[in-house]
């Protein structure tokens, strides 16, 4: 990031988000924790460097708020996140109403299963950054989510759910959409798809991660 662009994010805004918004992720599941939001912020700003038309103040703020709606539920969290960002009076110190409306749309549009393309570059950036397609991380987050949703299920049921989710989202023809062909995600998705296609490899990785997450012998 050039010094000129870095200075576009006010120190007071960073301080507010780091003290009042980012800590909210401590209450969320392992797949959406502090590490997750920090990674999404970092990846979003990296993409913004490639697109000078993107205002880094908005990019940073959208990334920080994108999953805050998990305080209510997962099914509508993207919409709740939009409500949170649009109803935060403190943000009026740094943004116009038009900018806040743009950020609201961006967090609403970030969900992978959305039925429409993001309406702005800000939605595309956070949607792409939120994917974080690293085979090991993606598989682990999938296991973690299944364990959180259904902790009493046995390993066999978790494996079935794990495979179904990966096929629906990440396999060729899945609902995951990438918006920047030059991103790291495009390359990493191919690696993940190779693992998904290798049933023996996939089962071996699931079993290892499942044991690590549950402490099973």
PDB file of N, CA, C and O in Angstrom, residues 86-144:
ATOM      1  N   UNK A  86     -25.403   0.260   8.582  1.00  0.00           N
ATOM      2  CA  UNK A  86     -26.199   1.432   8.192  1.00  0.00           C
ATOM      3  C   UNK A  86     -26.771   2.174   9.393  1.00  0.00           C
ATOM      4  O   UNK A  86     -27.081   3.368   9.292  1.00  0.00           O
ATOM      5  N   UNK A  87     -26.897   1.478  10.528  1.00  0.00           N
ATOM      6  CA  UNK A  87     -27.470   2.101  11.717  1.00  0.00           C
ATOM      7  C   UNK A  87     -26.420   2.537  12.735  1.00  0.00           C
ATOM      8  O   UNK A  87     -26.779   2.933  13.847  1.00  0.00           O
ATOM      9  N   UNK A  88     -25.164   2.447  12.377  1.00  0.00           N
ATOM     10  CA  UNK A  88     -24.102   2.840  13.303  1.00  0.00           C
ATOM     11  C   UNK A  88     -23.882   4.353  13.192  1.00  0.00           C
ATOM     12  O   UNK A  88     -23.297   4.829  12.206  1.00  0.00           O
ATOM     13  N   UNK A  89     -24.311   5.116  14.185  1.00  0.00           N
ATOM     14  CA  UNK A  89     -24.193   6.576  14.068  1.00  0.00           C
ATOM     15  C   UNK A  89     -22.749   7.063  14.073  1.00  0.00           C
ATOM     16  O   UNK A  89     -22.451   8.126  13.507  1.00  0.00           O
ATOM     17  N   UNK A  90     -21.849   6.296  14.686  1.00  0.00           N
ATOM     18  CA  UNK A  90     -20.450   6.731  14.771  1.00  0.00           C
ATOM     19  C   UNK A  90     -19.816   6.828  13.390  1.00  0.00           C
ATOM     20  O   UNK A  90     -18.931   7.663  13.166  1.00  0.00           O
ATOM     21  N   UNK A  91     -20.246   5.994  12.462  1.00  0.00           N
ATOM     22  CA  UNK A  91     -19.654   6.004  11.123  1.00  0.00           C
ATOM     23  C   UNK A  91     -19.899   7.320  10.383  1.00  0.00           C
ATOM     24  O   UNK A  91     -19.182   7.644   9.428  1.00  0.00           O
ATOM     25  N   UNK A  92     -20.906   8.072  10.830  1.00  0.00           N
ATOM     26  CA  UNK A  92     -21.181   9.360  10.177  1.00  0.00           C
ATOM     27  C   UNK A  92     -20.047  10.366  10.369  1.00  0.00           C
ATOM     28  O   UNK A  92     -20.004  11.387   9.693  1.00  0.00           O
ATOM     29  N   UNK A  93     -19.119  10.076  11.264  1.00  0.00           N
ATOM     30  CA  UNK A  93     -17.954  10.946  11.437  1.00  0.00           C
ATOM     31  C   UNK A  93     -17.051  10.907  10.203  1.00  0.00           C
ATOM     32  O   UNK A  93     -16.332  11.873   9.922  1.00  0.00           O
ATOM     33  N   UNK A  94     -17.056   9.788   9.497  1.00  0.00           N
ATOM     34  CA  UNK A  94     -16.096   9.584   8.412  1.00  0.00           C
ATOM     35  C   UNK A  94     -16.738   9.402   7.041  1.00  0.00           C
ATOM     36  O   UNK A  94     -16.050   9.504   6.020  1.00  0.00           O
ATOM     37  N   UNK A  95     -18.049   9.077   7.013  1.00  0.00           N
ATOM     38  CA  UNK A  95     -18.671   8.728   5.734  1.00  0.00           C
ATOM     39  C   UNK A  95     -19.953   9.513   5.485  1.00  0.00           C
ATOM     40  O   UNK A  95     -20.688   9.843   6.425  1.00  0.00           O
ATOM     41  N   UNK A  96     -20.228   9.756   4.206  1.00  0.00           N
ATOM     42  CA  UNK A  96     -21.497  10.361   3.816  1.00  0.00           C
ATOM     43  C   UNK A  96     -22.591   9.288   3.835  1.00  0.00           C
ATOM     44  O   UNK A  96     -22.301   8.080   3.880  1.00  0.00           O
ATOM     45  N   UNK A  97     -23.833   9.725   3.747  1.00  0.00           N
ATOM     46  CA  UNK A  97     -24.938   8.766   3.711  1.00  0.00           C
ATOM     47  C   UNK A  97     -24.850   7.899   2.455  1.00  0.00           C
ATOM     48  O   UNK A  97     -25.170   6.706   2.493  1.00  0.00           O
ATOM     49  N   UNK A  98     -24.395   8.474   1.362  1.00  0.00           N
ATOM     50  CA  UNK A  98     -24.255   7.692   0.130  1.00  0.00           C
ATOM     51  C   UNK A  98     -23.201   6.611   0.292  1.00  0.00           C
ATOM     52  O   UNK A  98     -23.378   5.475  -0.178  1.00  0.00           O
ATOM     53  N   UNK A  99     -22.098   6.929   0.963  1.00  0.00           N
ATOM     54  CA  UNK A  99     -21.045   5.942   1.196  1.00  0.00           C
ATOM     55  C   UNK A  99     -21.520   4.846   2.136  1.00  0.00           C
ATOM     56  O   UNK A  99     -21.210   3.661   1.929  1.00  0.00           O
ATOM     57  N   UNK A 100     -22.290   5.217   3.140  1.00  0.00           N
ATOM     58  CA  UNK A 100     -22.812   4.214   4.067  1.00  0.00           C
ATOM     59  C   UNK A 100     -23.791   3.290   3.347  1.00  0.00           C
ATOM     60  O   UNK A 100     -23.799   2.064   3.562  1.00  0.00           O
ATOM     61  N   UNK A 101     -24.600   3.836   2.469  1.00  0.00           N
ATOM     62  CA  UNK A 101     -25.515   3.004   1.677  1.00  0.00           C
ATOM     63  C   UNK A 101     -24.741   2.036   0.793  1.00  0.00           C
ATOM     64  O   UNK A 101     -25.123   0.857   0.654  1.00  0.00           O
ATOM     65  N   UNK A 102     -23.651   2.503   0.218  1.00  0.00           N
ATOM     66  CA  UNK A 102     -22.799   1.654  -0.624  1.00  0.00           C
ATOM     67  C   UNK A 102     -22.187   0.526   0.199  1.00  0.00           C
ATOM     68  O   UNK A 102     -22.138  -0.635  -0.248  1.00  0.00           O
ATOM     69  N   UNK A 103     -21.737   0.832   1.414  1.00  0.00           N
ATOM     70  CA  UNK A 103     -21.144  -0.188   2.285  1.00  0.00           C
ATOM     71  C   UNK A 103     -22.205  -1.181   2.752  1.00  0.00           C
ATOM     72  O   UNK A 103     -21.928  -2.380   2.875  1.00  0.00           O
ATOM     73  N   UNK A 104     -23.409  -0.701   3.022  1.00  0.00           N
ATOM     74  CA  UNK A 104     -24.509  -1.597   3.409  1.00  0.00           C
ATOM     75  C   UNK A 104     -24.763  -2.617   2.303  1.00  0.00           C
ATOM     76  O   UNK A 104     -24.889  -3.822   2.559  1.00  0.00           O
ATOM     77  N   UNK A 105     -24.840  -2.153   1.067  1.00  0.00           N
ATOM     78  CA  UNK A 105     -25.041  -3.063  -0.060  1.00  0.00           C
ATOM     79  C   UNK A 105     -23.904  -4.069  -0.163  1.00  0.00           C
ATOM     80  O   UNK A 105     -24.128  -5.251  -0.457  1.00  0.00           O
ATOM     81  N   UNK A 106     -22.678  -3.607   0.068  1.00  0.00           N
ATOM     82  CA  UNK A 106     -21.516  -4.493  -0.068  1.00  0.00           C
ATOM     83  C   UNK A 106     -21.553  -5.632   0.934  1.00  0.00           C
ATOM     84  O   UNK A 106     -21.295  -6.788   0.571  1.00  0.00           O
ATOM     85  N   UNK A 107     -21.881  -5.345   2.200  1.00  0.00           N
ATOM     86  CA  UNK A 107     -21.922  -6.440   3.174  1.00  0.00           C
ATOM     87  C   UNK A 107     -23.113  -7.358   2.903  1.00  0.00           C
ATOM     88  O   UNK A 107     -23.030  -8.570   3.115  1.00  0.00           O
ATOM     89  N   UNK A 108     -24.201  -6.808   2.390  1.00  0.00           N
ATOM     90  CA  UNK A 108     -25.345  -7.649   2.026  1.00  0.00           C
ATOM     91  C   UNK A 108     -24.989  -8.598   0.883  1.00  0.00           C
ATOM     92  O   UNK A 108     -25.502  -9.716   0.819  1.00  0.00           O
ATOM     93  N   UNK A 109     -24.118  -8.143  -0.008  1.00  0.00           N
ATOM     94  CA  UNK A 109     -23.800  -8.898  -1.218  1.00  0.00           C
ATOM     95  C   UNK A 109     -22.658  -9.891  -1.047  1.00  0.00           C
ATOM     96  O   UNK A 109     -22.349 -10.629  -1.992  1.00  0.00           O
ATOM     97  N   UNK A 110     -22.023  -9.941   0.127  1.00  0.00           N
ATOM     98  CA  UNK A 110     -20.790 -10.736   0.238  1.00  0.00           C
ATOM     99  C   UNK A 110     -21.041 -12.229   0.334  1.00  0.00           C
ATOM    100  O   UNK A 110     -20.142 -13.019   0.095  1.00  0.00           O
ATOM    101  N   UNK A 111     -22.249 -12.639   0.647  1.00  0.00           N
ATOM    102  CA  UNK A 111     -22.511 -14.054   0.904  1.00  0.00           C
ATOM    103  C   UNK A 111     -22.325 -14.896  -0.350  1.00  0.00           C
ATOM    104  O   UNK A 111     -22.829 -14.561  -1.424  1.00  0.00           O
ATOM    105  N   UNK A 112     -21.629 -16.025  -0.205  1.00  0.00           N
ATOM    106  CA  UNK A 112     -21.307 -16.870  -1.363  1.00  0.00           C
ATOM    107  C   UNK A 112     -22.544 -17.399  -2.068  1.00  0.00           C
ATOM    108  O   UNK A 112     -22.542 -17.597  -3.281  1.00  0.00           O
ATOM    109  N   UNK A 113     -23.610 -17.643  -1.310  1.00  0.00           N
ATOM    110  CA  UNK A 113     -24.819 -18.216  -1.907  1.00  0.00           C
ATOM    111  C   UNK A 113     -25.816 -17.159  -2.372  1.00  0.00           C
ATOM    112  O   UNK A 113     -26.963 -17.475  -2.678  1.00  0.00           O
ATOM    113  N   UNK A 114     -25.393 -15.902  -2.426  1.00  0.00           N
ATOM    114  CA  UNK A 114     -26.293 -14.835  -2.880  1.00  0.00           C
ATOM    115  C   UNK A 114     -26.794 -15.132  -4.300  1.00  0.00           C
ATOM    116  O   UNK A 114     -26.083 -15.695  -5.121  1.00  0.00           O
ATOM    117  N   UNK A 115     -28.039 -14.722  -4.553  1.00  0.00           N
ATOM    118  CA  UNK A 115     -28.632 -15.021  -5.859  1.00  0.00           C
ATOM    119  C   UNK A 115     -28.374 -13.920  -6.888  1.00  0.00           C
ATOM    120  O   UNK A 115     -28.957 -13.917  -7.970  1.00  0.00           O
ATOM    121  N   UNK A 116     -27.508 -12.977  -6.548  1.00  0.00           N
ATOM    122  CA  UNK A 116     -27.170 -11.924  -7.497  1.00  0.00           C
ATOM    123  C   UNK A 116     -25.708 -11.532  -7.320  1.00  0.00           C
ATOM    124  O   UNK A 116     -25.118 -11.762  -6.270  1.00  0.00           O
ATOM    125  N   UNK A 117     -25.134 -10.948  -8.368  1.00  0.00           N
ATOM    126  CA  UNK A 117     -23.746 -10.500  -8.288  1.00  0.00           C
ATOM    127  C   UNK A 117     -23.657  -9.270  -7.392  1.00  0.00           C
ATOM    128  O   UNK A 117     -24.615  -8.495  -7.280  1.00  0.00           O
ATOM    129  N   UNK A 118     -22.520  -9.068  -6.722  1.00  0.00           N
ATOM    130  CA  UNK A 118     -22.344  -7.855  -5.920  1.00  0.00           C
ATOM    131  C   UNK A 118     -22.589  -6.609  -6.767  1.00  0.00           C
ATOM    132  O   UNK A 118     -22.207  -6.546  -7.940  1.00  0.00           O
ATOM    133  N   UNK A 119     -23.211  -5.607  -6.157  1.00  0.00           N
ATOM    134  CA  UNK A 119     -23.630  -4.419  -6.886  1.00  0.00           C
ATOM    135  C   UNK A 119     -22.525  -3.381  -7.067  1.00  0.00           C
ATOM    136  O   UNK A 119     -22.729  -2.401  -7.795  1.00  0.00           O
ATOM    137  N   UNK A 120     -21.401  -3.563  -6.417  1.00  0.00           N
ATOM    138  CA  UNK A 120     -20.305  -2.601  -6.546  1.00  0.00           C
ATOM    139  C   UNK A 120     -18.972  -3.316  -6.376  1.00  0.00           C
ATOM    140  O   UNK A 120     -18.926  -4.493  -5.976  1.00  0.00           O
ATOM    141  N   UNK A 121     -17.904  -2.589  -6.647  1.00  0.00           N
ATOM    142  CA  UNK A 121     -16.575  -3.171  -6.454  1.00  0.00           C
ATOM    143  C   UNK A 121     -16.337  -3.517  -4.993  1.00  0.00           C
ATOM    144  O   UNK A 121     -15.606  -4.456  -4.678  1.00  0.00           O
ATOM    145  N   UNK A 122     -16.992  -2.821  -4.073  1.00  0.00           N
ATOM    146  CA  UNK A 122     -16.800  -3.097  -2.647  1.00  0.00           C
ATOM    147  C   UNK A 122     -17.405  -4.445  -2.269  1.00  0.00           C
ATOM    148  O   UNK A 122     -16.834  -5.202  -1.489  1.00  0.00           O
ATOM    149  N   UNK A 123     -18.557  -4.749  -2.843  1.00  0.00           N
ATOM    150  CA  UNK A 123     -19.144  -6.063  -2.623  1.00  0.00           C
ATOM    151  C   UNK A 123     -18.309  -7.159  -3.244  1.00  0.00           C
ATOM    152  O   UNK A 123     -18.141  -8.233  -2.661  1.00  0.00           O
ATOM    153  N   UNK A 124     -17.750  -6.902  -4.429  1.00  0.00           N
ATOM    154  CA  UNK A 124     -16.913  -7.908  -5.078  1.00  0.00           C
ATOM    155  C   UNK A 124     -15.628  -8.145  -4.280  1.00  0.00           C
ATOM    156  O   UNK A 124     -15.193  -9.291  -4.132  1.00  0.00           O
ATOM    157  N   UNK A 125     -15.049  -7.081  -3.767  1.00  0.00           N
ATOM    158  CA  UNK A 125     -13.809  -7.229  -3.006  1.00  0.00           C
ATOM    159  C   UNK A 125     -14.033  -8.038  -1.738  1.00  0.00           C
ATOM    160  O   UNK A 125     -13.298  -8.992  -1.459  1.00  0.00           O
ATOM    161  N   UNK A 126     -15.044  -7.688  -0.950  1.00  0.00           N
ATOM    162  CA  UNK A 126     -15.233  -8.423   0.313  1.00  0.00           C
ATOM    163  C   UNK A 126     -15.704  -9.844   0.052  1.00  0.00           C
ATOM    164  O   UNK A 126     -15.344 -10.774   0.779  1.00  0.00           O
ATOM    165  N   UNK A 127     -16.495 -10.040  -1.003  1.00  0.00           N
ATOM    166  CA  UNK A 127     -16.932 -11.398  -1.346  1.00  0.00           C
ATOM    167  C   UNK A 127     -15.732 -12.269  -1.693  1.00  0.00           C
ATOM    168  O   UNK A 127     -15.635 -13.424  -1.275  1.00  0.00           O
ATOM    169  N   UNK A 128     -14.818 -11.716  -2.474  1.00  0.00           N
ATOM    170  CA  UNK A 128     -13.620 -12.461  -2.856  1.00  0.00           C
ATOM    171  C   UNK A 128     -12.722 -12.712  -1.645  1.00  0.00           C
ATOM    172  O   UNK A 128     -12.231 -13.817  -1.431  1.00  0.00           O
ATOM    173  N   UNK A 129     -12.503 -11.671  -0.832  1.00  0.00           N
ATOM    174  CA  UNK A 129     -11.627 -11.803   0.335  1.00  0.00           C
ATOM    175  C   UNK A 129     -12.198 -12.784   1.350  1.00  0.00           C
ATOM    176  O   UNK A 129     -11.452 -13.490   2.036  1.00  0.00           O
ATOM    177  N   UNK A 130     -13.508 -12.842   1.448  1.00  0.00           N
ATOM    178  CA  UNK A 130     -14.168 -13.722   2.411  1.00  0.00           C
ATOM    179  C   UNK A 130     -14.047 -15.188   2.028  1.00  0.00           C
ATOM    180  O   UNK A 130     -14.215 -16.069   2.869  1.00  0.00           O
ATOM    181  N   UNK A 131     -13.741 -15.465   0.772  1.00  0.00           N
ATOM    182  CA  UNK A 131     -13.639 -16.863   0.342  1.00  0.00           C
ATOM    183  C   UNK A 131     -12.422 -17.543   0.977  1.00  0.00           C
ATOM    184  O   UNK A 131     -12.515 -18.657   1.430  1.00  0.00           O
ATOM    185  N   UNK A 132     -11.300 -16.861   1.006  1.00  0.00           N
ATOM    186  CA  UNK A 132     -10.066 -17.387   1.613  1.00  0.00           C
ATOM    187  C   UNK A 132      -9.924 -18.876   1.263  1.00  0.00           C
ATOM    188  O   UNK A 132      -9.951 -19.750   2.119  1.00  0.00           O
ATOM    189  N   UNK A 133      -9.800 -19.155  -0.013  1.00  0.00           N
ATOM    190  CA  UNK A 133      -9.732 -20.541  -0.455  1.00  0.00           C
ATOM    191  C   UNK A 133      -8.310 -21.067  -0.295  1.00  0.00           C
ATOM    192  O   UNK A 133      -7.475 -20.921  -1.177  1.00  0.00           O
ATOM    193  N   UNK A 134      -8.067 -21.623   0.855  1.00  0.00           N
ATOM    194  CA  UNK A 134      -6.852 -22.368   1.135  1.00  0.00           C
ATOM    195  C   UNK A 134      -7.343 -23.768   1.479  1.00  0.00           C
ATOM    196  O   UNK A 134      -8.167 -23.914   2.391  1.00  0.00           O
ATOM    197  N   UNK A 135      -6.930 -24.797   0.742  1.00  0.00           N
ATOM    198  CA  UNK A 135      -7.527 -26.117   0.959  1.00  0.00           C
ATOM    199  C   UNK A 135      -7.595 -26.535   2.426  1.00  0.00           C
ATOM    200  O   UNK A 135      -8.649 -26.957   2.905  1.00  0.00           O
ATOM    201  N   UNK A 136      -6.501 -26.414   3.165  1.00  0.00           N
ATOM    202  CA  UNK A 136      -6.496 -26.837   4.568  1.00  0.00           C
ATOM    203  C   UNK A 136      -7.457 -25.993   5.402  1.00  0.00           C
ATOM    204  O   UNK A 136      -8.243 -26.526   6.198  1.00  0.00           O
ATOM    205  N   UNK A 137      -7.424 -24.680   5.202  1.00  0.00           N
ATOM    206  CA  UNK A 137      -8.294 -23.785   5.978  1.00  0.00           C
ATOM    207  C   UNK A 137      -9.764 -24.020   5.627  1.00  0.00           C
ATOM    208  O   UNK A 137     -10.627 -24.103   6.502  1.00  0.00           O
ATOM    209  N   UNK A 138     -10.053 -24.151   4.341  1.00  0.00           N
ATOM    210  CA  UNK A 138     -11.429 -24.351   3.908  1.00  0.00           C
ATOM    211  C   UNK A 138     -12.002 -25.657   4.444  1.00  0.00           C
ATOM    212  O   UNK A 138     -13.137 -25.698   4.945  1.00  0.00           O
ATOM    213  N   UNK A 139     -11.230 -26.726   4.371  1.00  0.00           N
ATOM    214  CA  UNK A 139     -11.710 -28.016   4.881  1.00  0.00           C
ATOM    215  C   UNK A 139     -11.899 -27.965   6.391  1.00  0.00           C
ATOM    216  O   UNK A 139     -12.885 -28.490   6.920  1.00  0.00           O
ATOM    217  N   UNK A 140     -10.979 -27.317   7.090  1.00  0.00           N
ATOM    218  CA  UNK A 140     -11.095 -27.225   8.551  1.00  0.00           C
ATOM    219  C   UNK A 140     -12.313 -26.391   8.946  1.00  0.00           C
ATOM    220  O   UNK A 140     -13.049 -26.753   9.876  1.00  0.00           O
ATOM    221  N   UNK A 141     -12.538 -25.285   8.258  1.00  0.00           N
ATOM    222  CA  UNK A 141     -13.704 -24.454   8.583  1.00  0.00           C
ATOM    223  C   UNK A 141     -14.996 -25.220   8.332  1.00  0.00           C
ATOM    224  O   UNK A 141     -15.982 -25.060   9.055  1.00  0.00           O
ATOM    225  N   UNK A 142     -15.000 -26.070   7.303  1.00  0.00           N
ATOM    226  CA  UNK A 142     -16.191 -26.860   7.002  1.00  0.00           C
ATOM    227  C   UNK A 142     -16.463 -27.855   8.118  1.00  0.00           C
ATOM    228  O   UNK A 142     -17.613 -28.046   8.544  1.00  0.00           O
ATOM    229  N   UNK A 143     -15.423 -28.481   8.628  1.00  0.00           N
ATOM    230  CA  UNK A 143     -15.572 -29.408   9.757  1.00  0.00           C
ATOM    231  C   UNK A 143     -16.032 -28.650  10.993  1.00  0.00           C
ATOM    232  O   UNK A 143     -16.949 -29.079  11.710  1.00  0.00           O
ATOM    233  N   UNK A 144     -15.400 -27.516  11.271  1.00  0.00           N
ATOM    234  CA  UNK A 144     -15.732 -26.727  12.454  1.00  0.00           C
ATOM    235  C   UNK A 144     -17.189 -26.290  12.446  1.00  0.00           C
ATOM    236  O   UNK A 144     -17.882 -26.366  13.475  1.00  0.00           O
TER     237      UNK A 144
END
